[in-house]
């Protein structure tokens, strides 16, 4: 399983923050067959390259090398991937191809052995794990992967009753689940950051006893809704969605992806997420959605 954070990398300090997060994920979900990586894109721009690009890439390679020197014995556990900008006619800017959706599509292709991607920076020898990765756990930059929840996600999607069965004619998942969506809770620290978050973020932190509830979609229709963080079957995802969606047509892709490869909601597995600190940032997120 590969745990990845697909994200924009606007600065060197941001790279260092994400590296610290990866280290925490590793220490709380330590297993021989779980790998961890940052999948980076530069900010959109009016030029293909900027003067800060090389510094950001070098910092990414540096922090990943330090993590591998600290924890790896035989093979690399941590990886850094970065994509070059390509020109988008619809946005009239240089940017990562198809943004976050594109980074996962290209990462899937890369891990399955394909070479035609826009990744121009890959730390370590990726050939050692190409063809060996079965599942991807994708997280947002501000998501927390609690202790052993990664292993629980793997166990859930690998269960024989949950394994995805693809309808070859329609090329969709007809039975089982190609993706498992865990329950998302608000991180306790983010919940108490400001007056706004204390009022609007609700109860933060883990409380599986009193607030764990069923979900109407999962209970009535046997399917949940993908919200962008969870675990998916790499081969199933690539087979069903690799070339399915037209370029420059989809902004919010999670709902579409979850519908094609069937999402199962696991309310007893928790990931912690951040919350907008201010009303303005909350409204910007709401507008985006």
mmCIF file of C-alpha atoms in Angstrom:
data_model
loop_
_atom_site.group_PDB
_atom_site.id
_atom_site.type_symbol
_atom_site.label_atom_id
_atom_site.label_comp_id
_atom_site.label_asym_id
_atom_site.label_seq_id
_atom_site.Cartn_x
_atom_site.Cartn_y
_atom_site.Cartn_z
ATOM 1 C CA UNK A 1 0.000 0.000 0.000
ATOM 2 C CA UNK A 2 1.169 3.505 -0.853
ATOM 3 C CA UNK A 3 0.074 6.396 1.414
ATOM 4 C CA UNK A 4 0.249 9.604 -0.649
ATOM 5 C CA UNK A 5 -0.427 13.307 -0.192
ATOM 6 C CA UNK A 6 -1.206 14.917 -3.584
ATOM 7 C CA UNK A 7 -0.803 18.653 -3.053
ATOM 8 C CA UNK A 8 0.489 22.006 -4.244
ATOM 9 C CA UNK A 9 3.964 22.883 -2.993
ATOM 10 C CA UNK A 10 4.198 26.694 -2.899
ATOM 11 C CA UNK A 11 7.300 26.924 -0.695
ATOM 12 C CA UNK A 12 10.158 25.026 0.937
ATOM 13 C CA UNK A 13 8.552 25.374 4.375
ATOM 14 C CA UNK A 14 5.428 23.638 3.095
ATOM 15 C CA UNK A 15 7.537 20.702 1.917
ATOM 16 C CA UNK A 16 9.096 20.435 5.369
ATOM 17 C CA UNK A 17 5.646 20.451 7.021
ATOM 18 C CA UNK A 18 4.453 17.600 4.812
ATOM 19 C CA UNK A 19 7.615 15.606 5.490
ATOM 20 C CA UNK A 20 6.921 15.876 9.224
ATOM 21 C CA UNK A 21 3.379 14.641 8.585
ATOM 22 C CA UNK A 22 4.695 11.662 6.599
ATOM 23 C CA UNK A 23 6.992 10.765 9.467
ATOM 24 C CA UNK A 24 4.055 10.767 11.909
ATOM 25 C CA UNK A 25 1.960 8.641 9.505
ATOM 26 C CA UNK A 26 4.810 6.139 9.267
ATOM 27 C CA UNK A 27 5.366 5.904 13.027
ATOM 28 C CA UNK A 28 1.651 5.395 13.682
ATOM 29 C CA UNK A 29 1.160 2.866 10.838
ATOM 30 C CA UNK A 30 4.492 1.062 10.761
ATOM 31 C CA UNK A 31 4.433 -1.986 8.486
ATOM 32 C CA UNK A 32 6.876 -3.612 6.062
ATOM 33 C CA UNK A 33 4.529 -3.255 3.088
ATOM 34 C CA UNK A 34 3.324 0.338 3.545
ATOM 35 C CA UNK A 35 5.148 3.131 1.682
ATOM 36 C CA UNK A 36 4.702 6.885 1.999
ATOM 37 C CA UNK A 37 5.011 9.677 -0.538
ATOM 38 C CA UNK A 38 4.440 13.333 -1.404
ATOM 39 C CA UNK A 39 2.989 13.905 -4.886
ATOM 40 C CA UNK A 40 3.723 17.552 -5.609
ATOM 41 C CA UNK A 41 2.630 20.180 -8.109
ATOM 42 C CA UNK A 42 3.851 23.735 -8.484
ATOM 43 C CA UNK A 43 1.429 26.642 -8.183
ATOM 44 C CA UNK A 44 -0.277 27.730 -11.390
ATOM 45 C CA UNK A 45 1.713 30.357 -13.266
ATOM 46 C CA UNK A 46 2.067 32.298 -16.485
ATOM 47 C CA UNK A 47 5.452 30.696 -17.178
ATOM 48 C CA UNK A 48 6.518 27.064 -17.245
ATOM 49 C CA UNK A 49 9.301 27.612 -14.708
ATOM 50 C CA UNK A 50 9.920 30.125 -11.919
ATOM 51 C CA UNK A 51 13.016 30.931 -9.892
ATOM 52 C CA UNK A 52 11.722 29.096 -6.775
ATOM 53 C CA UNK A 53 10.935 25.802 -8.534
ATOM 54 C CA UNK A 54 14.394 24.285 -8.178
ATOM 55 C CA UNK A 55 14.600 25.194 -4.474
ATOM 56 C CA UNK A 56 11.261 23.482 -3.763
ATOM 57 C CA UNK A 57 12.266 20.313 -5.631
ATOM 58 C CA UNK A 58 15.677 20.179 -3.928
ATOM 59 C CA UNK A 59 14.035 20.585 -0.525
ATOM 60 C CA UNK A 60 11.636 17.729 -1.325
ATOM 61 C CA UNK A 61 14.487 15.425 -2.311
ATOM 62 C CA UNK A 62 16.427 16.452 0.785
ATOM 63 C CA UNK A 63 13.695 15.792 3.368
ATOM 64 C CA UNK A 64 12.771 12.440 1.799
ATOM 65 C CA UNK A 65 16.419 11.379 1.759
ATOM 66 C CA UNK A 66 16.691 12.256 5.456
ATOM 67 C CA UNK A 67 13.594 10.200 6.296
ATOM 68 C CA UNK A 68 14.919 7.195 4.391
ATOM 69 C CA UNK A 69 18.307 7.483 6.103
ATOM 70 C CA UNK A 70 16.541 7.612 9.459
ATOM 71 C CA UNK A 71 14.101 4.720 9.012
ATOM 72 C CA UNK A 72 14.880 2.631 5.916
ATOM 73 C CA UNK A 73 17.116 -0.419 6.137
ATOM 74 C CA UNK A 74 16.930 -2.384 2.889
ATOM 75 C CA UNK A 75 14.743 -0.285 0.568
ATOM 76 C CA UNK A 76 13.239 3.194 0.459
ATOM 77 C CA UNK A 77 10.053 3.681 2.465
ATOM 78 C CA UNK A 78 9.537 7.355 1.578
ATOM 79 C CA UNK A 79 9.251 8.868 -1.903
ATOM 80 C CA UNK A 80 8.951 12.304 -3.462
ATOM 81 C CA UNK A 81 7.213 12.763 -6.810
ATOM 82 C CA UNK A 82 6.877 16.061 -8.627
ATOM 83 C CA UNK A 83 5.246 17.010 -11.926
ATOM 84 C CA UNK A 84 6.283 19.670 -14.393
ATOM 85 C CA UNK A 85 3.795 22.314 -15.452
ATOM 86 C CA UNK A 86 1.926 21.877 -18.740
ATOM 87 C CA UNK A 87 -0.018 24.592 -20.539
ATOM 88 C CA UNK A 88 -3.791 24.601 -20.031
ATOM 89 C CA UNK A 89 -5.694 26.339 -22.824
ATOM 90 C CA UNK A 90 -8.880 26.642 -20.768
ATOM 91 C CA UNK A 91 -7.115 28.242 -17.781
ATOM 92 C CA UNK A 92 -4.541 30.065 -19.952
ATOM 93 C CA UNK A 93 -1.877 29.120 -17.412
ATOM 94 C CA UNK A 94 0.954 26.673 -16.838
ATOM 95 C CA UNK A 95 -0.148 24.146 -14.212
ATOM 96 C CA UNK A 96 -0.116 20.508 -13.154
ATOM 97 C CA UNK A 97 -2.089 18.454 -15.677
ATOM 98 C CA UNK A 98 -5.700 18.114 -14.405
ATOM 99 C CA UNK A 99 -4.603 19.306 -10.963
ATOM 100 C CA UNK A 100 -5.201 16.818 -8.120
ATOM 101 C CA UNK A 101 -7.201 14.358 -10.217
ATOM 102 C CA UNK A 102 -4.411 14.314 -12.761
ATOM 103 C CA UNK A 103 -1.727 13.723 -10.142
ATOM 104 C CA UNK A 104 -3.491 10.564 -8.940
ATOM 105 C CA UNK A 105 -4.208 9.361 -12.484
ATOM 106 C CA UNK A 106 -0.541 9.789 -13.412
ATOM 107 C CA UNK A 107 0.706 8.273 -10.159
ATOM 108 C CA UNK A 108 -1.462 5.210 -10.798
ATOM 109 C CA UNK A 109 -0.031 4.885 -14.299
ATOM 110 C CA UNK A 110 3.523 5.273 -12.998
ATOM 111 C CA UNK A 111 3.116 2.623 -10.297
ATOM 112 C CA UNK A 112 1.667 0.215 -12.873
ATOM 113 C CA UNK A 113 4.781 0.602 -15.005
ATOM 114 C CA UNK A 114 3.689 3.186 -17.585
ATOM 115 C CA UNK A 115 6.216 5.851 -18.598
ATOM 116 C CA UNK A 116 4.116 8.504 -20.341
ATOM 117 C CA UNK A 117 3.554 10.890 -17.397
ATOM 118 C CA UNK A 118 4.515 14.472 -16.554
ATOM 119 C CA UNK A 119 6.539 13.450 -13.490
ATOM 120 C CA UNK A 120 9.989 14.923 -13.972
ATOM 121 C CA UNK A 121 11.218 14.309 -10.419
ATOM 122 C CA UNK A 122 11.078 10.901 -8.717
ATOM 123 C CA UNK A 123 13.199 10.209 -5.662
ATOM 124 C CA UNK A 124 14.704 6.739 -5.354
ATOM 125 C CA UNK A 125 14.344 3.717 -7.592
ATOM 126 C CA UNK A 126 10.619 3.380 -8.236
ATOM 127 C CA UNK A 127 11.136 0.205 -10.297
ATOM 128 C CA UNK A 128 11.500 -1.785 -7.069
ATOM 129 C CA UNK A 129 7.841 -1.244 -6.193
ATOM 130 C CA UNK A 130 6.262 -0.862 -9.634
ATOM 131 C CA UNK A 131 3.760 -3.673 -10.123
ATOM 132 C CA UNK A 132 3.799 -4.519 -6.405
ATOM 133 C CA UNK A 133 1.437 -1.838 -5.070
ATOM 134 C CA UNK A 134 -2.118 -3.071 -4.573
ATOM 135 C CA UNK A 135 -3.768 -0.145 -2.760
ATOM 136 C CA UNK A 136 -3.393 3.644 -2.532
ATOM 137 C CA UNK A 137 -4.381 5.641 0.553
ATOM 138 C CA UNK A 138 -4.869 9.256 -0.566
ATOM 139 C CA UNK A 139 -4.905 12.048 2.011
ATOM 140 C CA UNK A 140 -5.288 15.818 1.928
ATOM 141 C CA UNK A 141 -2.384 17.953 3.099
ATOM 142 C CA UNK A 142 -4.177 18.758 6.384
ATOM 143 C CA UNK A 143 -5.440 15.224 7.061
ATOM 144 C CA UNK A 144 -4.195 13.164 10.007
ATOM 145 C CA UNK A 145 -3.858 9.373 9.695
ATOM 146 C CA UNK A 146 -4.352 8.080 13.269
ATOM 147 C CA UNK A 147 -2.582 5.092 14.764
ATOM 148 C CA UNK A 148 -3.277 1.787 12.945
ATOM 149 C CA UNK A 149 -6.138 3.271 10.904
ATOM 150 C CA UNK A 150 -4.126 2.700 7.715
ATOM 151 C CA UNK A 151 -3.951 -1.023 8.473
ATOM 152 C CA UNK A 152 -7.679 -1.075 9.221
ATOM 153 C CA UNK A 153 -8.429 0.551 5.867
ATOM 154 C CA UNK A 154 -6.296 -2.066 4.097
ATOM 155 C CA UNK A 155 -8.013 -4.881 5.975
ATOM 156 C CA UNK A 156 -11.448 -3.539 5.074
ATOM 157 C CA UNK A 157 -10.895 -3.152 1.320
ATOM 158 C CA UNK A 158 -9.024 -6.485 1.134
ATOM 159 C CA UNK A 159 -11.848 -8.419 2.808
ATOM 160 C CA UNK A 160 -13.275 -11.006 0.342
ATOM 161 C CA UNK A 161 -16.817 -9.606 0.650
ATOM 162 C CA UNK A 162 -15.593 -6.108 -0.216
ATOM 163 C CA UNK A 163 -13.295 -6.842 -3.159
ATOM 164 C CA UNK A 164 -14.250 -5.009 -6.337
ATOM 165 C CA UNK A 165 -15.806 -6.900 -9.253
ATOM 166 C CA UNK A 166 -15.649 -4.971 -12.535
ATOM 167 C CA UNK A 167 -18.458 -5.231 -15.086
ATOM 168 C CA UNK A 168 -16.340 -5.658 -18.232
ATOM 169 C CA UNK A 169 -19.081 -4.435 -20.579
ATOM 170 C CA UNK A 170 -19.911 -1.202 -18.717
ATOM 171 C CA UNK A 171 -16.400 -0.842 -17.222
ATOM 172 C CA UNK A 172 -17.704 0.044 -13.764
ATOM 173 C CA UNK A 173 -17.498 -1.746 -10.424
ATOM 174 C CA UNK A 174 -20.681 -3.798 -10.127
ATOM 175 C CA UNK A 175 -20.036 -5.590 -6.827
ATOM 176 C CA UNK A 176 -17.800 -4.979 -3.866
ATOM 177 C CA UNK A 177 -15.938 -1.703 -3.503
ATOM 178 C CA UNK A 178 -13.051 -0.199 -5.421
ATOM 179 C CA UNK A 179 -12.766 2.485 -2.757
ATOM 180 C CA UNK A 180 -13.348 2.679 0.995
ATOM 181 C CA UNK A 181 -14.226 6.065 2.487
ATOM 182 C CA UNK A 182 -13.535 6.349 6.246
ATOM 183 C CA UNK A 183 -15.378 8.631 8.624
ATOM 184 C CA UNK A 184 -13.867 12.144 8.690
ATOM 185 C CA UNK A 185 -13.688 13.896 12.046
ATOM 186 C CA UNK A 186 -12.431 17.400 12.840
ATOM 187 C CA UNK A 187 -8.989 17.537 14.418
ATOM 188 C CA UNK A 188 -9.184 18.679 18.051
ATOM 189 C CA UNK A 189 -6.450 21.286 17.578
ATOM 190 C CA UNK A 190 -8.177 22.802 14.527
ATOM 191 C CA UNK A 191 -11.545 22.769 16.277
ATOM 192 C CA UNK A 192 -10.164 25.068 19.005
ATOM 193 C CA UNK A 193 -8.025 27.420 16.899
ATOM 194 C CA UNK A 194 -10.397 30.399 16.690
ATOM 195 C CA UNK A 195 -13.770 31.590 17.915
ATOM 196 C CA UNK A 196 -15.182 30.770 14.463
ATOM 197 C CA UNK A 197 -14.009 27.134 14.583
ATOM 198 C CA UNK A 198 -15.181 26.689 18.189
ATOM 199 C CA UNK A 199 -18.700 27.703 17.089
ATOM 200 C CA UNK A 200 -18.934 26.026 13.670
ATOM 201 C CA UNK A 201 -16.616 23.000 13.641
ATOM 202 C CA UNK A 202 -18.724 20.895 15.980
ATOM 203 C CA UNK A 203 -17.311 18.313 18.380
ATOM 204 C CA UNK A 204 -13.682 17.658 17.512
ATOM 205 C CA UNK A 205 -11.494 14.647 18.213
ATOM 206 C CA UNK A 206 -12.166 10.927 18.480
ATOM 207 C CA UNK A 207 -15.439 9.889 20.085
ATOM 208 C CA UNK A 208 -16.424 6.560 18.479
ATOM 209 C CA UNK A 209 -18.746 5.558 21.315
ATOM 210 C CA UNK A 210 -21.328 8.339 21.471
ATOM 211 C CA UNK A 211 -21.288 9.824 17.950
ATOM 212 C CA UNK A 212 -20.646 6.863 15.611
ATOM 213 C CA UNK A 213 -23.776 6.601 13.473
ATOM 214 C CA UNK A 214 -25.013 4.818 10.394
ATOM 215 C CA UNK A 215 -25.219 6.502 6.995
ATOM 216 C CA UNK A 216 -28.394 6.549 4.923
ATOM 217 C CA UNK A 217 -26.615 6.045 1.584
ATOM 218 C CA UNK A 218 -24.636 3.052 2.820
ATOM 219 C CA UNK A 219 -27.569 1.526 4.725
ATOM 220 C CA UNK A 220 -30.205 1.818 1.992
ATOM 221 C CA UNK A 221 -28.160 1.530 -1.206
ATOM 222 C CA UNK A 222 -24.976 -0.249 -0.128
ATOM 223 C CA UNK A 223 -22.795 2.652 -1.253
ATOM 224 C CA UNK A 224 -21.196 5.663 0.395
ATOM 225 C CA UNK A 225 -19.868 8.922 -1.063
ATOM 226 C CA UNK A 226 -16.193 9.591 -1.763
ATOM 227 C CA UNK A 227 -15.015 12.884 -0.267
ATOM 228 C CA UNK A 228 -11.391 12.760 -1.395
ATOM 229 C CA UNK A 229 -9.684 10.817 1.404
ATOM 230 C CA UNK A 230 -9.645 7.035 1.600
ATOM 231 C CA UNK A 231 -8.170 3.867 0.140
ATOM 232 C CA UNK A 232 -8.667 2.537 -3.385
ATOM 233 C CA UNK A 233 -7.673 -0.487 -5.432
ATOM 234 C CA UNK A 234 -4.939 0.749 -7.763
ATOM 235 C CA UNK A 235 -5.615 -1.554 -10.739
ATOM 236 C CA UNK A 236 -9.395 -1.164 -10.531
ATOM 237 C CA UNK A 237 -9.145 2.634 -10.315
ATOM 238 C CA UNK A 238 -6.802 2.817 -13.299
ATOM 239 C CA UNK A 239 -8.801 0.374 -15.403
ATOM 240 C CA UNK A 240 -12.151 2.087 -14.831
ATOM 241 C CA UNK A 241 -11.092 5.747 -14.659
ATOM 242 C CA UNK A 242 -7.650 6.024 -16.289
ATOM 243 C CA UNK A 243 -8.883 7.408 -19.639
ATOM 244 C CA UNK A 244 -12.550 7.887 -18.837
ATOM 245 C CA UNK A 245 -12.972 11.555 -18.021
ATOM 246 C CA UNK A 246 -12.293 14.151 -20.735
ATOM 247 C CA UNK A 247 -9.573 16.723 -20.119
ATOM 248 C CA UNK A 248 -10.411 20.174 -18.736
ATOM 249 C CA UNK A 249 -14.019 19.191 -18.014
ATOM 250 C CA UNK A 250 -14.170 18.175 -14.351
ATOM 251 C CA UNK A 251 -13.303 20.341 -11.354
ATOM 252 C CA UNK A 252 -14.703 18.396 -8.375
ATOM 253 C CA UNK A 253 -13.942 14.810 -9.303
ATOM 254 C CA UNK A 254 -14.528 12.839 -6.085
ATOM 255 C CA UNK A 255 -18.248 12.159 -6.504
ATOM 256 C CA UNK A 256 -17.735 10.942 -10.077
ATOM 257 C CA UNK A 257 -14.853 8.660 -9.161
ATOM 258 C CA UNK A 258 -16.711 7.174 -6.208
ATOM 259 C CA UNK A 259 -19.739 6.437 -8.393
ATOM 260 C CA UNK A 260 -17.761 4.581 -11.071
ATOM 261 C CA UNK A 261 -15.692 2.411 -8.753
ATOM 262 C CA UNK A 262 -18.247 2.082 -5.909
ATOM 263 C CA UNK A 263 -17.496 3.593 -2.544
ATOM 264 C CA UNK A 264 -18.012 1.760 0.718
ATOM 265 C CA UNK A 265 -18.354 3.916 3.843
ATOM 266 C CA UNK A 266 -16.551 2.625 6.949
ATOM 267 C CA UNK A 267 -17.863 4.721 9.862
ATOM 268 C CA UNK A 268 -15.720 2.891 12.443
ATOM 269 C CA UNK A 269 -12.444 3.969 10.790
ATOM 270 C CA UNK A 270 -11.490 7.593 11.440
ATOM 271 C CA UNK A 271 -9.353 10.183 9.697
ATOM 272 C CA UNK A 272 -8.946 13.637 11.250
ATOM 273 C CA UNK A 273 -9.186 16.693 9.007
ATOM 274 C CA UNK A 274 -8.645 20.410 9.428
ATOM 275 C CA UNK A 275 -11.293 23.136 9.431
ATOM 276 C CA UNK A 276 -11.182 26.672 7.944
ATOM 277 C CA UNK A 277 -10.021 29.119 10.607
ATOM 278 C CA UNK A 278 -11.967 32.148 9.358
ATOM 279 C CA UNK A 279 -15.359 32.894 7.862
ATOM 280 C CA UNK A 280 -13.729 34.105 4.630
ATOM 281 C CA UNK A 281 -11.748 30.873 4.121
ATOM 282 C CA UNK A 282 -14.878 28.842 4.965
ATOM 283 C CA UNK A 283 -16.870 30.700 2.293
ATOM 284 C CA UNK A 284 -14.067 30.271 -0.252
ATOM 285 C CA UNK A 285 -14.210 26.509 0.321
ATOM 286 C CA UNK A 286 -17.999 26.492 0.121
ATOM 287 C CA UNK A 287 -17.892 28.434 -3.161
ATOM 288 C CA UNK A 288 -15.369 25.941 -4.563
ATOM 289 C CA UNK A 289 -17.647 23.030 -3.618
#
